[in-house]
């Protein structure tokens, strides 16, 4: 929220909508963004909320009669947070945070979703947690994905080099779980 508020500071509604569209297009060049709604951009005491609709041709990968879909939209294409195997200096985060994502994906007619298994939750002890949920509604062809990552609770923001491997392993596992794929199978007449 902090970074989003700074990026949108001093911009009018039209400029904010353009900024959101540009941000999405940096990741998904062919994306069509509409219905942008931003809540509490200027009030740091309130929860910052950003909503929009996006259509992305080719978001799912077609393999024969199947589509492979990565439902964790905001994490798609992200690289691991800690690429180095070891560290000489402490890891220090500026502030604790909570990412709370809710994504609804409408899949094409003529496909059915195979069992939608969400990645298991993870607990980081007093520092935070990771939770996700995936539910597929075949009647409406909508996949609902929720993800929550909380880190830095209680001001736990500094980690010594001796426990770096533990911190790295936790974030590597979050990255792996965020990369889960869902299979949509063509049931006839798929487009």
mmCIF file of C-alpha atoms in Angstrom:
data_model
loop_
_atom_site.group_PDB
_atom_site.id
_atom_site.type_symbol
_atom_site.label_atom_id
_atom_site.label_comp_id
_atom_site.label_asym_id
_atom_site.label_seq_id
_atom_site.Cartn_x
_atom_site.Cartn_y
_atom_site.Cartn_z
ATOM 1 C CA UNK A 1 0.000 0.000 0.000
ATOM 2 C CA UNK A 2 2.829 2.393 0.860
ATOM 3 C CA UNK A 3 4.451 2.000 -2.556
ATOM 4 C CA UNK A 4 1.106 2.235 -4.370
ATOM 5 C CA UNK A 5 0.160 5.391 -2.461
ATOM 6 C CA UNK A 6 3.473 7.043 -3.371
ATOM 7 C CA UNK A 7 3.085 6.054 -7.041
ATOM 8 C CA UNK A 8 -0.443 7.512 -7.160
ATOM 9 C CA UNK A 9 0.219 10.606 -5.028
ATOM 10 C CA UNK A 10 -0.867 13.876 -6.612
ATOM 11 C CA UNK A 11 -2.501 12.193 -9.603
ATOM 12 C CA UNK A 12 -6.075 12.748 -10.723
ATOM 13 C CA UNK A 13 -8.493 9.901 -11.313
ATOM 14 C CA UNK A 14 -7.654 9.577 -15.024
ATOM 15 C CA UNK A 15 -3.898 9.589 -14.321
ATOM 16 C CA UNK A 16 -4.359 6.943 -11.620
ATOM 17 C CA UNK A 17 -6.275 4.707 -14.007
ATOM 18 C CA UNK A 18 -3.536 5.143 -16.615
ATOM 19 C CA UNK A 19 -0.858 4.341 -14.012
ATOM 20 C CA UNK A 20 -2.632 1.096 -13.062
ATOM 21 C CA UNK A 21 -3.011 0.150 -16.735
ATOM 22 C CA UNK A 22 0.685 0.845 -17.400
ATOM 23 C CA UNK A 23 1.690 -1.251 -14.380
ATOM 24 C CA UNK A 24 -0.360 -4.226 -15.616
ATOM 25 C CA UNK A 25 0.967 -3.808 -19.181
ATOM 26 C CA UNK A 26 4.559 -3.932 -17.902
ATOM 27 C CA UNK A 27 3.894 -7.545 -16.967
ATOM 28 C CA UNK A 28 1.235 -8.482 -19.549
ATOM 29 C CA UNK A 29 1.775 -6.438 -22.734
ATOM 30 C CA UNK A 30 -1.485 -7.477 -24.429
ATOM 31 C CA UNK A 31 -3.659 -6.871 -21.366
ATOM 32 C CA UNK A 32 -6.853 -4.853 -21.637
ATOM 33 C CA UNK A 33 -7.607 -3.138 -18.318
ATOM 34 C CA UNK A 34 -11.007 -1.688 -17.407
ATOM 35 C CA UNK A 35 -13.201 -0.780 -14.428
ATOM 36 C CA UNK A 36 -10.313 0.524 -12.322
ATOM 37 C CA UNK A 37 -11.358 1.432 -8.771
ATOM 38 C CA UNK A 38 -8.956 2.732 -6.127
ATOM 39 C CA UNK A 39 -10.000 3.153 -2.516
ATOM 40 C CA UNK A 40 -8.172 4.968 0.297
ATOM 41 C CA UNK A 41 -5.153 6.004 -1.771
ATOM 42 C CA UNK A 42 -4.639 9.119 0.324
ATOM 43 C CA UNK A 43 -5.587 7.862 3.800
ATOM 44 C CA UNK A 44 -2.793 5.792 5.364
ATOM 45 C CA UNK A 45 -5.082 4.894 8.267
ATOM 46 C CA UNK A 46 -7.410 2.983 5.924
ATOM 47 C CA UNK A 47 -6.827 -0.198 3.973
ATOM 48 C CA UNK A 48 -5.655 0.550 0.422
ATOM 49 C CA UNK A 49 -7.750 -1.316 -2.133
ATOM 50 C CA UNK A 50 -7.210 -1.585 -5.875
ATOM 51 C CA UNK A 51 -9.735 -3.341 -8.114
ATOM 52 C CA UNK A 52 -9.828 -3.754 -11.867
ATOM 53 C CA UNK A 53 -10.894 -6.087 -14.640
ATOM 54 C CA UNK A 54 -8.270 -7.409 -16.983
ATOM 55 C CA UNK A 55 -8.414 -9.526 -20.106
ATOM 56 C CA UNK A 56 -5.123 -11.163 -21.077
ATOM 57 C CA UNK A 57 -5.007 -13.123 -24.340
ATOM 58 C CA UNK A 58 -2.788 -16.169 -23.944
ATOM 59 C CA UNK A 59 -2.678 -16.012 -20.121
ATOM 60 C CA UNK A 60 -3.249 -19.767 -20.001
ATOM 61 C CA UNK A 61 -0.928 -22.082 -21.911
ATOM 62 C CA UNK A 62 -2.653 -24.466 -24.326
ATOM 63 C CA UNK A 63 -1.329 -28.027 -24.450
ATOM 64 C CA UNK A 64 -3.499 -30.203 -26.682
ATOM 65 C CA UNK A 65 -6.993 -30.257 -25.164
ATOM 66 C CA UNK A 66 -5.851 -28.689 -21.918
ATOM 67 C CA UNK A 67 -5.128 -25.219 -20.642
ATOM 68 C CA UNK A 68 -2.555 -24.715 -17.894
ATOM 69 C CA UNK A 69 -3.471 -21.719 -15.793
ATOM 70 C CA UNK A 70 -1.442 -20.067 -13.024
ATOM 71 C CA UNK A 71 -4.155 -18.674 -10.740
ATOM 72 C CA UNK A 72 -1.836 -16.580 -8.527
ATOM 73 C CA UNK A 73 -2.082 -13.635 -10.916
ATOM 74 C CA UNK A 74 -0.087 -11.052 -8.949
ATOM 75 C CA UNK A 75 2.822 -13.429 -8.375
ATOM 76 C CA UNK A 76 3.068 -14.747 -11.935
ATOM 77 C CA UNK A 77 6.541 -14.195 -13.359
ATOM 78 C CA UNK A 78 8.002 -13.067 -10.036
ATOM 79 C CA UNK A 79 11.552 -14.124 -9.232
ATOM 80 C CA UNK A 80 12.565 -15.511 -5.822
ATOM 81 C CA UNK A 81 13.045 -12.756 -3.237
ATOM 82 C CA UNK A 82 16.436 -14.086 -2.090
ATOM 83 C CA UNK A 83 18.498 -15.525 -4.962
ATOM 84 C CA UNK A 84 21.814 -15.817 -3.055
ATOM 85 C CA UNK A 85 22.565 -19.092 -1.246
ATOM 86 C CA UNK A 86 24.276 -17.344 1.671
ATOM 87 C CA UNK A 87 24.632 -13.903 3.164
ATOM 88 C CA UNK A 88 27.324 -12.025 5.103
ATOM 89 C CA UNK A 89 25.129 -9.206 6.438
ATOM 90 C CA UNK A 90 21.765 -9.215 8.214
ATOM 91 C CA UNK A 91 18.509 -9.061 6.274
ATOM 92 C CA UNK A 92 16.515 -5.999 7.261
ATOM 93 C CA UNK A 93 13.012 -5.215 6.041
ATOM 94 C CA UNK A 94 11.820 -1.581 6.203
ATOM 95 C CA UNK A 95 8.408 -2.510 7.549
ATOM 96 C CA UNK A 96 6.090 -5.435 8.121
ATOM 97 C CA UNK A 97 3.379 -6.021 5.562
ATOM 98 C CA UNK A 98 0.296 -7.935 4.593
ATOM 99 C CA UNK A 99 -0.534 -8.846 0.997
ATOM 100 C CA UNK A 100 -4.172 -9.807 0.631
ATOM 101 C CA UNK A 101 -5.121 -10.781 -2.915
ATOM 102 C CA UNK A 102 -8.491 -11.896 -4.203
ATOM 103 C CA UNK A 103 -8.638 -12.845 -7.883
ATOM 104 C CA UNK A 104 -11.582 -14.174 -9.880
ATOM 105 C CA UNK A 105 -10.725 -15.788 -13.201
ATOM 106 C CA UNK A 106 -13.395 -16.648 -15.741
ATOM 107 C CA UNK A 107 -12.276 -19.488 -17.942
ATOM 108 C CA UNK A 108 -13.402 -20.111 -21.562
ATOM 109 C CA UNK A 109 -16.565 -21.949 -22.505
ATOM 110 C CA UNK A 110 -16.054 -25.594 -23.352
ATOM 111 C CA UNK A 111 -13.557 -26.280 -20.556
ATOM 112 C CA UNK A 112 -13.916 -27.817 -17.120
ATOM 113 C CA UNK A 113 -11.563 -27.338 -14.192
ATOM 114 C CA UNK A 114 -9.800 -30.339 -12.753
ATOM 115 C CA UNK A 115 -9.604 -30.518 -8.968
ATOM 116 C CA UNK A 116 -8.447 -27.142 -7.713
ATOM 117 C CA UNK A 117 -5.939 -27.838 -4.950
ATOM 118 C CA UNK A 118 -4.691 -24.771 -3.115
ATOM 119 C CA UNK A 119 -1.145 -24.733 -1.769
ATOM 120 C CA UNK A 120 -0.945 -25.595 1.915
ATOM 121 C CA UNK A 121 -0.695 -22.810 4.449
ATOM 122 C CA UNK A 122 2.615 -21.973 6.125
ATOM 123 C CA UNK A 123 3.257 -20.514 9.544
ATOM 124 C CA UNK A 124 6.363 -18.398 10.167
ATOM 125 C CA UNK A 125 5.870 -18.495 13.939
ATOM 126 C CA UNK A 126 5.323 -15.090 15.508
ATOM 127 C CA UNK A 127 6.652 -13.357 12.376
ATOM 128 C CA UNK A 128 3.749 -14.168 10.058
ATOM 129 C CA UNK A 129 2.049 -16.687 7.810
ATOM 130 C CA UNK A 130 1.023 -17.628 4.260
ATOM 131 C CA UNK A 131 -2.472 -18.812 3.330
ATOM 132 C CA UNK A 132 -4.163 -19.444 0.009
ATOM 133 C CA UNK A 133 -7.407 -20.838 -1.249
ATOM 134 C CA UNK A 134 -8.629 -21.895 -4.683
ATOM 135 C CA UNK A 135 -12.222 -22.791 -5.529
ATOM 136 C CA UNK A 136 -13.613 -23.591 -8.970
ATOM 137 C CA UNK A 137 -17.288 -23.081 -9.804
ATOM 138 C CA UNK A 138 -17.998 -25.086 -12.939
ATOM 139 C CA UNK A 139 -21.492 -23.631 -13.443
ATOM 140 C CA UNK A 140 -20.223 -20.038 -13.718
ATOM 141 C CA UNK A 141 -16.755 -21.026 -15.056
ATOM 142 C CA UNK A 142 -15.121 -18.919 -12.361
ATOM 143 C CA UNK A 143 -12.010 -19.728 -10.414
ATOM 144 C CA UNK A 144 -11.750 -17.829 -7.118
ATOM 145 C CA UNK A 145 -8.232 -17.471 -5.725
ATOM 146 C CA UNK A 146 -7.343 -15.893 -2.401
ATOM 147 C CA UNK A 147 -3.856 -15.363 -1.063
ATOM 148 C CA UNK A 148 -2.610 -13.760 2.118
ATOM 149 C CA UNK A 149 0.987 -13.234 3.149
ATOM 150 C CA UNK A 150 1.795 -11.566 6.454
ATOM 151 C CA UNK A 151 5.388 -10.888 7.417
ATOM 152 C CA UNK A 152 7.091 -8.768 10.074
ATOM 153 C CA UNK A 153 4.475 -9.010 12.827
ATOM 154 C CA UNK A 154 5.612 -7.684 16.146
ATOM 155 C CA UNK A 155 8.402 -5.696 14.504
ATOM 156 C CA UNK A 156 10.380 -8.809 13.559
ATOM 157 C CA UNK A 157 12.197 -7.235 10.641
ATOM 158 C CA UNK A 158 15.896 -7.961 11.232
ATOM 159 C CA UNK A 159 17.405 -11.404 10.612
ATOM 160 C CA UNK A 160 21.036 -12.341 11.229
ATOM 161 C CA UNK A 161 23.176 -14.016 8.555
ATOM 162 C CA UNK A 162 23.113 -17.198 10.671
ATOM 163 C CA UNK A 163 19.368 -17.648 10.071
ATOM 164 C CA UNK A 164 19.362 -16.312 6.506
ATOM 165 C CA UNK A 165 18.996 -19.840 5.100
ATOM 166 C CA UNK A 166 15.794 -20.283 7.123
ATOM 167 C CA UNK A 167 14.363 -16.963 5.895
ATOM 168 C CA UNK A 168 15.401 -17.776 2.309
ATOM 169 C CA UNK A 169 13.869 -21.267 2.532
ATOM 170 C CA UNK A 170 10.562 -19.812 3.768
ATOM 171 C CA UNK A 171 10.349 -17.273 0.936
ATOM 172 C CA UNK A 172 11.500 -19.859 -1.628
ATOM 173 C CA UNK A 173 8.655 -22.094 -0.473
ATOM 174 C CA UNK A 174 6.136 -19.238 -0.753
ATOM 175 C CA UNK A 175 7.442 -18.626 -4.302
ATOM 176 C CA UNK A 176 7.069 -22.324 -5.150
ATOM 177 C CA UNK A 177 3.519 -22.448 -3.785
ATOM 178 C CA UNK A 178 2.582 -19.274 -5.650
ATOM 179 C CA UNK A 179 3.585 -21.034 -8.879
ATOM 180 C CA UNK A 180 0.812 -23.641 -8.625
ATOM 181 C CA UNK A 181 -0.996 -24.431 -11.887
ATOM 182 C CA UNK A 182 -4.582 -25.430 -12.511
ATOM 183 C CA UNK A 183 -5.578 -27.662 -15.427
ATOM 184 C CA UNK A 184 -8.634 -26.880 -17.529
ATOM 185 C CA UNK A 185 -9.707 -29.736 -19.782
ATOM 186 C CA UNK A 186 -11.578 -29.206 -23.042
ATOM 187 C CA UNK A 187 -15.030 -30.739 -22.724
ATOM 188 C CA UNK A 188 -16.179 -29.961 -26.251
ATOM 189 C CA UNK A 189 -16.661 -26.731 -28.153
ATOM 190 C CA UNK A 190 -13.771 -24.920 -26.408
ATOM 191 C CA UNK A 191 -12.690 -21.579 -27.824
#
